[in-house]
Short mmCIF file of C-alpha atoms and ligand atoms in Angstrom, two decimals:
data_model
loop_
_atom_site.label_atom_id
_atom_site.label_comp_id
_atom_site.label_asym_id
_atom_site.label_seq_id
_atom_site.Cartn_x
_atom_site.Cartn_y
_atom_site.Cartn_z
CA MET A 115 -62.68 99.47 -19.35
CA ILE A 116 -64.43 102.32 -18.13
CA ASP A 117 -67.29 103.93 -20.24
CA ASN A 118 -66.28 101.40 -23.23
CA LYS A 119 -62.91 103.08 -23.15
CA LYS A 120 -59.45 101.73 -22.31
CA VAL A 121 -57.84 102.26 -19.23
CA LEU A 122 -54.59 104.44 -19.09
CA PHE A 123 -52.32 105.18 -15.64
CA SER A 124 -48.80 107.13 -15.01
CA GLY A 125 -47.80 109.22 -12.43
CA MET A 126 -44.89 111.43 -11.58
CA GLN A 127 -42.68 112.54 -8.44
CA ALA A 128 -43.33 115.65 -6.81
CA THR A 129 -39.33 115.65 -6.22
CA GLY A 130 -37.32 118.98 -7.69
CA GLU A 131 -38.81 121.02 -10.36
CA LEU A 132 -39.91 119.60 -13.57
CA THR A 133 -37.79 119.49 -16.69
CA LEU A 134 -38.25 119.65 -20.55
CA GLY A 135 -37.30 115.85 -20.26
CA ASN A 136 -40.46 115.61 -18.29
CA TYR A 137 -42.30 117.37 -20.32
CA LEU A 138 -41.54 116.30 -23.51
CA GLY A 139 -40.88 112.53 -22.49
CA ALA A 140 -44.36 112.40 -20.78
CA LEU A 141 -46.66 115.77 -19.99
CA LYS A 142 -46.64 116.42 -23.46
CA ASN A 143 -47.73 112.76 -24.47
CA TRP A 144 -50.64 112.31 -21.84
CA VAL A 145 -52.55 115.30 -23.45
CA THR A 146 -52.79 113.88 -26.60
CA LEU A 147 -54.46 110.62 -25.23
CA CYS A 148 -57.42 111.45 -23.25
CA ASP A 149 -60.03 110.97 -26.20
CA GLU A 150 -58.35 107.55 -26.54
CA TYR A 151 -58.19 106.37 -22.98
CA GLU A 152 -59.92 106.71 -19.42
CA CYS A 153 -56.92 108.11 -18.16
CA PHE A 154 -55.50 108.60 -14.38
CA TYR A 155 -52.39 110.78 -14.02
CA SER A 156 -51.36 110.70 -10.02
CA VAL A 157 -49.02 112.72 -8.49
CA VAL A 158 -47.33 110.16 -6.70
CA ASP A 159 -46.67 111.87 -3.37
CA MET A 160 -46.41 108.20 -1.52
CA HIS A 161 -43.54 107.43 -3.53
CA SER A 162 -41.57 110.49 -2.72
CA ILE A 163 -41.01 110.14 0.66
CA THR A 164 -38.83 107.01 0.03
CA VAL A 165 -35.90 109.52 -0.36
CA ARG A 166 -36.45 111.92 2.85
CA GLN A 167 -38.26 115.11 1.95
CA ASP A 168 -39.16 118.46 3.92
CA PRO A 169 -42.59 118.28 4.57
CA ALA A 170 -43.55 121.66 3.51
CA GLU A 171 -41.59 121.74 0.39
CA LEU A 172 -43.39 118.42 -0.61
CA ARG A 173 -46.82 119.61 0.14
CA LYS A 174 -45.80 123.11 -1.95
CA ARG A 175 -44.48 121.32 -4.81
CA ALA A 176 -47.08 118.13 -4.82
CA ARG A 177 -49.82 121.25 -5.63
CA ASN A 178 -47.61 122.84 -8.33
CA LEU A 179 -47.50 119.62 -10.12
CA LEU A 180 -50.66 118.82 -10.04
CA THR A 181 -51.11 122.27 -11.42
CA LEU A 182 -48.78 122.36 -13.85
CA TYR A 183 -50.56 119.10 -15.07
CA ILE A 184 -53.29 121.32 -15.76
CA ALA A 185 -51.32 123.80 -17.01
CA ALA A 186 -49.69 121.59 -19.53
CA GLY A 187 -53.26 121.04 -21.08
CA LEU A 188 -54.59 118.13 -19.16
CA ASP A 189 -58.07 118.63 -18.39
CA PRO A 190 -59.52 117.80 -15.08
CA GLU A 191 -62.70 117.20 -16.14
CA LYS A 192 -61.70 114.49 -18.75
CA ASN A 193 -58.34 113.17 -16.98
CA CYS A 194 -58.63 112.17 -13.33
CA LEU A 195 -55.69 114.39 -11.97
CA TYR A 196 -55.43 113.23 -8.20
CA TYR A 197 -53.08 112.73 -4.97
CA GLN A 198 -51.61 109.06 -4.31
CA SER A 199 -51.56 109.75 -0.72
CA HIS A 200 -55.84 110.66 -0.99
CA VAL A 201 -56.45 106.96 -1.80
CA SER A 202 -55.67 105.24 1.08
CA ALA A 203 -56.11 101.79 -1.25
CA HIS A 204 -52.64 102.28 -3.17
CA ALA A 205 -51.16 101.34 0.15
CA GLU A 206 -53.21 98.91 1.22
CA LEU A 207 -52.95 96.80 -2.39
CA ALA A 208 -49.27 97.57 -2.08
CA TRP A 209 -49.03 95.46 1.35
CA ILE A 210 -50.79 92.57 -0.26
CA LEU A 211 -48.87 92.67 -3.38
CA ASN A 212 -45.74 92.88 -1.54
CA CYS A 213 -46.90 89.18 -0.46
CA TYR A 214 -46.80 88.07 -3.99
CA ALA A 215 -43.11 89.79 -5.10
CA TYR A 216 -39.95 87.95 -4.82
CA MET A 217 -36.70 89.27 -3.34
CA GLY A 218 -35.21 88.23 -6.00
CA GLU A 219 -37.26 90.42 -8.50
CA LEU A 220 -36.83 93.37 -6.44
CA ASN A 221 -33.07 93.19 -6.37
CA ARG A 222 -32.65 93.24 -9.89
CA MET A 223 -34.11 96.95 -9.98
CA THR A 224 -31.72 99.19 -11.29
CA GLN A 225 -33.44 102.70 -10.35
CA PHE A 226 -33.24 100.72 -6.56
CA LYS A 227 -29.08 100.27 -6.58
CA ASP A 228 -28.88 103.66 -8.55
CA LYS A 229 -30.84 105.46 -5.57
CA ALA A 230 -29.00 103.54 -2.94
CA ALA A 231 -25.72 104.22 -4.18
CA LYS A 232 -26.83 107.95 -4.23
CA HIS A 233 -28.80 107.94 -0.77
CA THR A 234 -26.30 105.63 1.51
CA GLU A 235 -27.46 107.22 4.87
CA ASN A 236 -30.90 106.33 4.26
CA ILE A 237 -31.33 103.21 2.13
CA ASN A 238 -35.17 102.27 3.83
CA THR A 239 -37.27 99.35 2.71
CA GLY A 240 -39.55 101.64 0.88
CA LEU A 241 -37.22 102.26 -1.36
CA TYR A 242 -36.48 98.92 -2.23
CA THR A 243 -40.25 97.83 -2.36
CA TYR A 244 -40.68 101.30 -4.69
CA PRO A 245 -41.98 99.06 -7.53
CA VAL A 246 -44.51 96.85 -5.66
CA LEU A 247 -46.00 100.22 -4.73
CA MET A 248 -45.91 101.52 -8.35
CA ALA A 249 -47.55 98.02 -9.42
CA ALA A 250 -50.32 98.72 -6.79
CA ASP A 251 -51.06 102.38 -8.27
CA ILE A 252 -51.21 100.72 -12.14
CA LEU A 253 -53.64 97.55 -11.32
CA LEU A 254 -55.77 99.31 -8.68
CA TYR A 255 -57.28 100.75 -11.93
CA GLN A 256 -57.30 97.97 -14.06
CA ALA A 257 -54.89 99.79 -16.39
CA ASP A 258 -54.63 98.55 -19.87
CA VAL A 259 -51.37 101.20 -20.77
CA VAL A 260 -48.60 102.79 -19.19
CA PRO A 261 -47.16 105.84 -20.77
CA VAL A 262 -43.47 106.03 -19.07
CA GLY A 263 -40.02 106.79 -20.36
CA LYS A 264 -37.52 103.88 -20.76
CA ASP A 265 -36.25 103.98 -17.35
CA GLN A 266 -39.50 102.79 -15.96
CA MET A 267 -39.67 99.80 -18.33
CA GLN A 268 -38.10 97.42 -15.60
CA HIS A 269 -40.52 98.54 -13.05
CA LEU A 270 -43.74 98.21 -15.37
CA GLU A 271 -42.02 94.61 -16.21
CA LEU A 272 -42.02 93.72 -12.34
CA CYS A 273 -45.88 95.08 -12.56
CA ARG A 274 -46.41 92.15 -15.48
CA ASP A 275 -45.17 89.91 -13.64
CA VAL A 276 -46.46 90.04 -10.41
CA ALA A 277 -49.72 90.58 -11.90
CA GLN A 278 -49.49 87.41 -13.81
CA ARG A 279 -48.34 85.53 -10.87
CA PHE A 280 -51.60 86.98 -9.15
CA ASN A 281 -54.02 86.23 -11.95
CA GLY A 282 -52.20 82.38 -12.06
CA ILE A 283 -53.66 81.65 -8.23
CA TYR A 284 -56.72 83.63 -8.26
CA GLY A 285 -58.13 83.85 -11.84
CA ASP A 286 -58.30 86.81 -14.19
CA VAL A 287 -58.49 89.93 -11.31
CA PHE A 288 -55.47 91.91 -13.01
CA THR A 289 -55.65 93.43 -16.45
CA ILE A 290 -52.01 93.21 -17.62
CA PRO A 291 -51.16 96.55 -18.33
CA GLU A 292 -48.50 97.57 -21.50
CA GLY A 293 -45.86 100.09 -21.56
CA TYR A 294 -46.37 103.07 -23.98
CA LEU A 295 -43.12 104.69 -25.30
CA GLY A 296 -43.94 107.96 -26.90
CA LYS A 297 -42.26 108.52 -30.45
CA VAL A 298 -40.62 111.61 -29.78
CA GLY A 299 -38.75 113.21 -26.87
CA ALA A 300 -39.15 109.48 -24.83
CA LYS A 301 -35.21 109.86 -23.81
CA ILE A 302 -34.07 113.91 -23.57
CA MET A 303 -30.62 114.06 -22.22
CA SER A 304 -28.27 116.48 -20.16
CA LEU A 305 -27.33 119.77 -21.85
CA GLN A 306 -24.13 119.19 -20.09
CA ASP A 307 -23.55 115.83 -20.34
CA PRO A 308 -25.40 114.19 -23.69
CA GLU A 309 -24.16 110.74 -22.60
CA ARG A 310 -26.95 110.99 -19.25
CA LYS A 311 -30.86 111.67 -18.89
CA MET A 312 -31.74 115.34 -18.31
CA SER A 313 -33.03 114.58 -14.96
CA LYS A 314 -34.92 116.99 -12.20
CA SER A 315 -32.26 115.71 -9.48
CA ASP A 316 -29.44 116.75 -11.12
CA GLU A 317 -26.75 119.24 -9.11
CA ASN A 318 -25.87 121.29 -12.38
CA ALA A 319 -28.73 123.73 -13.08
CA ASN A 320 -27.15 124.23 -16.56
CA ALA A 321 -27.91 120.69 -17.36
CA SER A 322 -31.50 121.05 -17.53
CA ILE A 323 -34.18 123.22 -18.19
CA TYR A 324 -36.87 123.73 -16.05
CA LEU A 325 -40.38 124.38 -17.16
CA MET A 326 -40.45 127.60 -15.09
CA ASP A 327 -36.95 128.99 -16.41
CA ASP A 328 -37.51 132.42 -18.11
CA PRO A 329 -36.49 132.90 -21.67
CA ASP A 330 -33.22 134.93 -20.86
CA THR A 331 -32.34 131.51 -18.92
CA ILE A 332 -33.40 128.91 -21.63
CA MET A 333 -31.28 130.85 -24.08
CA ARG A 334 -28.54 130.84 -21.92
CA LYS A 335 -28.49 126.78 -21.18
CA CYS A 336 -29.09 126.17 -24.84
CA LYS A 337 -26.39 128.27 -26.07
CA ARG A 338 -24.05 126.95 -23.42
CA ALA A 339 -25.24 123.21 -24.31
CA VAL A 340 -22.03 120.75 -24.69
CA THR A 341 -21.83 119.52 -28.33
CA ASP A 342 -18.84 119.11 -30.64
CA SER A 343 -16.15 120.21 -32.69
CA LEU A 344 -17.03 118.56 -35.79
CA GLY A 345 -19.35 121.77 -37.13
CA CYS A 346 -21.71 120.42 -38.81
CA VAL A 347 -25.58 120.20 -37.46
CA SER A 348 -26.66 116.05 -38.34
CA TYR A 349 -28.03 113.42 -36.31
CA GLY A 350 -25.04 110.98 -35.74
CA GLU A 351 -23.51 108.78 -33.10
CA GLU A 352 -20.59 110.30 -32.83
CA GLN A 353 -22.28 113.83 -32.19
CA PRO A 354 -24.88 113.29 -28.96
CA GLY A 355 -25.07 116.66 -28.11
CA ILE A 356 -26.52 117.93 -31.10
CA ARG A 357 -28.74 115.20 -31.75
CA ASN A 358 -30.20 115.65 -28.52
CA LEU A 359 -30.64 119.44 -29.04
CA LEU A 360 -32.17 118.19 -32.34
CA ASP A 361 -34.44 116.08 -30.40
CA ILE A 362 -35.48 118.73 -28.15
CA TYR A 363 -35.78 121.26 -31.72
CA CYS A 364 -38.20 118.40 -33.34
CA ALA A 365 -39.89 117.58 -30.30
CA CYS A 366 -40.89 121.11 -29.30
CA ASN A 367 -41.88 122.06 -33.26
CA GLY A 368 -43.03 119.05 -34.35
CA LYS A 369 -40.48 118.87 -37.30
CA SER A 370 -39.16 115.38 -38.55
CA THR A 371 -35.26 114.86 -37.91
CA GLU A 372 -34.66 115.42 -41.81
CA GLU A 373 -36.31 118.68 -42.13
CA ALA A 374 -34.56 120.08 -39.03
CA VAL A 375 -30.91 118.57 -40.47
CA LYS A 376 -31.87 120.26 -44.09
CA GLU A 377 -32.80 123.59 -42.08
CA PHE A 378 -29.52 123.88 -40.76
CA ASP A 379 -27.40 122.72 -43.38
CA GLY A 380 -24.29 124.64 -43.66
CA LYS A 381 -24.99 126.76 -40.79
CA GLY A 382 -23.03 127.28 -37.40
CA TYR A 383 -23.53 125.98 -34.01
CA GLY A 384 -24.31 129.17 -32.73
CA GLU A 385 -27.75 129.47 -34.83
CA PHE A 386 -28.61 126.55 -34.17
CA LYS A 387 -28.59 126.55 -30.46
CA MET A 388 -30.65 130.10 -31.03
CA ALA A 389 -33.72 128.23 -32.75
CA VAL A 390 -33.68 125.39 -30.39
CA GLY A 391 -34.16 128.05 -27.48
CA GLU A 392 -36.54 129.70 -29.52
CA SER A 393 -38.32 126.48 -30.33
CA VAL A 394 -38.55 125.59 -25.93
CA VAL A 395 -39.41 129.40 -24.96
CA THR A 396 -42.72 129.52 -27.41
CA VAL A 397 -43.68 126.04 -25.90
CA LEU A 398 -43.11 126.79 -22.50
CA LYS A 399 -44.37 130.07 -22.38
CA PRO A 400 -48.33 129.50 -22.67
CA ILE A 401 -47.43 126.35 -19.96
CA GLN A 402 -45.61 129.09 -18.07
CA GLU A 403 -48.54 131.78 -18.47
CA ARG A 404 -51.51 128.96 -17.45
CA PHE A 405 -49.63 127.91 -14.27
CA THR A 406 -49.29 131.51 -12.90
CA GLN A 407 -52.88 131.95 -13.74
CA LEU A 408 -54.48 128.77 -12.13
CA SER A 409 -51.93 129.41 -8.85
CA THR A 410 -53.96 131.99 -7.88
CA ASP A 411 -57.46 130.44 -8.23
CA LYS A 412 -57.30 128.32 -4.91
CA ALA A 413 -61.24 127.07 -4.86
CA TYR A 414 -60.86 126.30 -8.47
CA ILE A 415 -58.22 123.68 -7.78
CA ASP A 416 -59.55 122.62 -4.67
CA GLN A 417 -62.41 121.49 -6.02
CA ILE A 418 -60.48 119.61 -8.39
CA ILE A 419 -58.58 118.01 -6.12
CA LYS A 420 -61.46 116.61 -3.94
CA ASN A 421 -63.63 115.78 -6.90
CA ASN A 422 -60.65 113.65 -8.48
CA ALA A 423 -59.87 112.04 -5.23
CA GLU A 424 -63.67 111.09 -4.94
CA LYS A 425 -63.50 109.47 -8.58
CA ALA A 426 -60.28 107.88 -7.91
CA ASN A 427 -61.45 106.32 -4.74
CA TYR A 428 -64.09 104.95 -6.50
CA TYR A 429 -62.56 102.88 -8.78
CA ALA A 430 -59.66 102.12 -6.80
CA GLN A 431 -61.89 100.14 -3.83
CA LYS A 432 -63.37 98.20 -6.70
CA THR A 433 -60.35 96.43 -7.12
CA LEU A 434 -58.84 96.77 -3.69
CA ARG A 435 -62.57 94.74 -2.20
CA LYS A 436 -62.10 92.39 -5.35
CA VAL A 437 -58.36 91.36 -4.41
CA GLN A 438 -59.30 91.46 -0.40
CA LYS A 439 -61.89 88.91 -1.10
CA LYS A 440 -59.26 86.83 -3.54
CA VAL A 441 -57.07 86.43 -0.63
CA GLY A 442 -59.28 85.57 1.95
CA PHE A 443 -59.84 88.40 4.54
CA PRO A 444 -63.40 88.33 5.61
CA GLU A 445 -65.91 90.13 4.07
CA ARG A 446 -67.23 93.55 5.80
CA ILE A 447 -70.69 93.30 7.77
CA ARG A 448 -72.35 96.65 7.07
P1 LIG B 647 -35.55 112.14 -10.81
O1 LIG B 647 -34.59 113.11 -11.17
O2 LIG B 647 -35.96 112.53 -9.37
O3 LIG B 647 -35.50 110.33 -10.75
P2 LIG B 647 -36.63 112.33 -13.32
O4 LIG B 647 -36.49 113.73 -13.99
O5 LIG B 647 -35.87 111.45 -13.81
O6 LIG B 647 -37.11 112.03 -11.74
P3 LIG B 647 -39.17 111.15 -12.70
O7 LIG B 647 -40.10 111.46 -12.01
O8 LIG B 647 -38.55 109.72 -12.49
O9 LIG B 647 -38.04 112.29 -13.71
O10 LIG B 647 -40.34 111.05 -14.38
C1 LIG B 647 -41.47 111.20 -14.61
C2 LIG B 647 -41.64 111.13 -16.03
O11 LIG B 647 -40.81 111.77 -16.91
C3 LIG B 647 -41.09 109.18 -16.22
O12 LIG B 647 -42.65 109.11 -17.11
C4 LIG B 647 -39.99 109.59 -16.94
O13 LIG B 647 -39.99 108.26 -17.80
C5 LIG B 647 -39.87 110.76 -17.88
N1 LIG B 647 -38.66 111.58 -17.60
C6 LIG B 647 -38.08 111.39 -17.17
N2 LIG B 647 -36.86 112.01 -17.44
C7 LIG B 647 -37.02 111.99 -18.62
C8 LIG B 647 -36.20 112.71 -20.19
N3 LIG B 647 -34.91 112.91 -19.71
N4 LIG B 647 -36.60 112.47 -21.12
C9 LIG B 647 -37.69 111.80 -21.50
N5 LIG B 647 -38.61 111.61 -20.08
C10 LIG B 647 -38.54 111.72 -19.12
N1 LIG B 648 -41.80 105.23 -10.64
C1 LIG B 648 -42.08 106.55 -11.46
C2 LIG B 648 -43.49 107.06 -10.98
C3 LIG B 648 -44.66 106.43 -10.65
C4 LIG B 648 -45.57 105.32 -11.91
C5 LIG B 648 -46.38 104.99 -11.39
C6 LIG B 648 -45.66 105.84 -13.36
C7 LIG B 648 -44.99 105.77 -10.03
N2 LIG B 648 -46.12 104.82 -10.15
C8 LIG B 648 -47.32 103.85 -11.98
C9 LIG B 648 -46.31 105.06 -13.90
C10 LIG B 648 -47.31 104.05 -13.29
C11 LIG B 648 -41.22 107.44 -11.82
O1 LIG B 648 -40.63 107.90 -11.24
N3 LIG B 648 -41.09 107.78 -13.18
#
């Protein structure tokens, strides 16, 4: 608890351009949570280097991501928005937790298997222990809740297991975090293959809508979205493409699935896709405008980066000191 509020932690990698899936599945929900929780949202640049990055590009993307957090509506006075690499306690706690996580556990992680298959030339140990660093992120702030998409639930489970194991040995050191799945937009699928999730690392640019896509591009991608030959707008298992577009439409304008299905009753896919595209444009336009405006204000963003790193460091150090003491590291002489 911080100031009588439960603590919330989440993060995003600065790899690739953010997609509509990242926004509807994560960012949009984050914005609504700051009144209820003390929130920490990290740009997890240390996780990013588990896959080879171009240094200048990574730096630029990390800054853009932090700026996008603000543009999407996260108030930097109320939410702690910071770079993971500015708080060295993440690495220090990750090392300690590495000694409490089992290889058998890490061997089961499906994200590792997927990424190892994708990057056969660079299956590094950081990729393997990625979930342990993620556990450190969460546990450092004694987070009660962690909003993540379904794809991250396995990592969160591991975090809970490691924390419980540690607490079992040393007493109540860590708060055991709970996952928090948003109601709508939990899984936005690819526009080109609705059986796969929309992902920022998809090679097919038509598969994802990017947060910075201009209105024409958004409309074009929606028009080209893969559907089916049934010709009716309904929310059924056999129509994954239409179902995904309905999810997007509803997540953008707050309508219920039933309302949306009724609205397009008897209408063609062409008209429906136009409406989906327009609802996306309406949601993204103010975010894009704010992003452009914020990007010109270097001093303002720098100030946020500095202040929030200090705040994050303060809380992270508190937990780290406690853990170091528990495992038997000698006290510092002041
Ligand atoms: P990558 O393709 O590089 O693995 P990604 O697009 O899957 O990236 P992440 O950085 O892994 O995105 O995820 C950031 C956040 O966005 C996470 O909370 C994740 O659950 C959520 N998220 C990612 N893709 C989707 C999606 N298609 N639908 C809903 N939420 C998503
Ligand atoms: N692995 C997550 C990003 C991430 C994260 C975290 C999410 C790193 N650390 C801590 C929640 C809590 C991802 O790829 N989406």
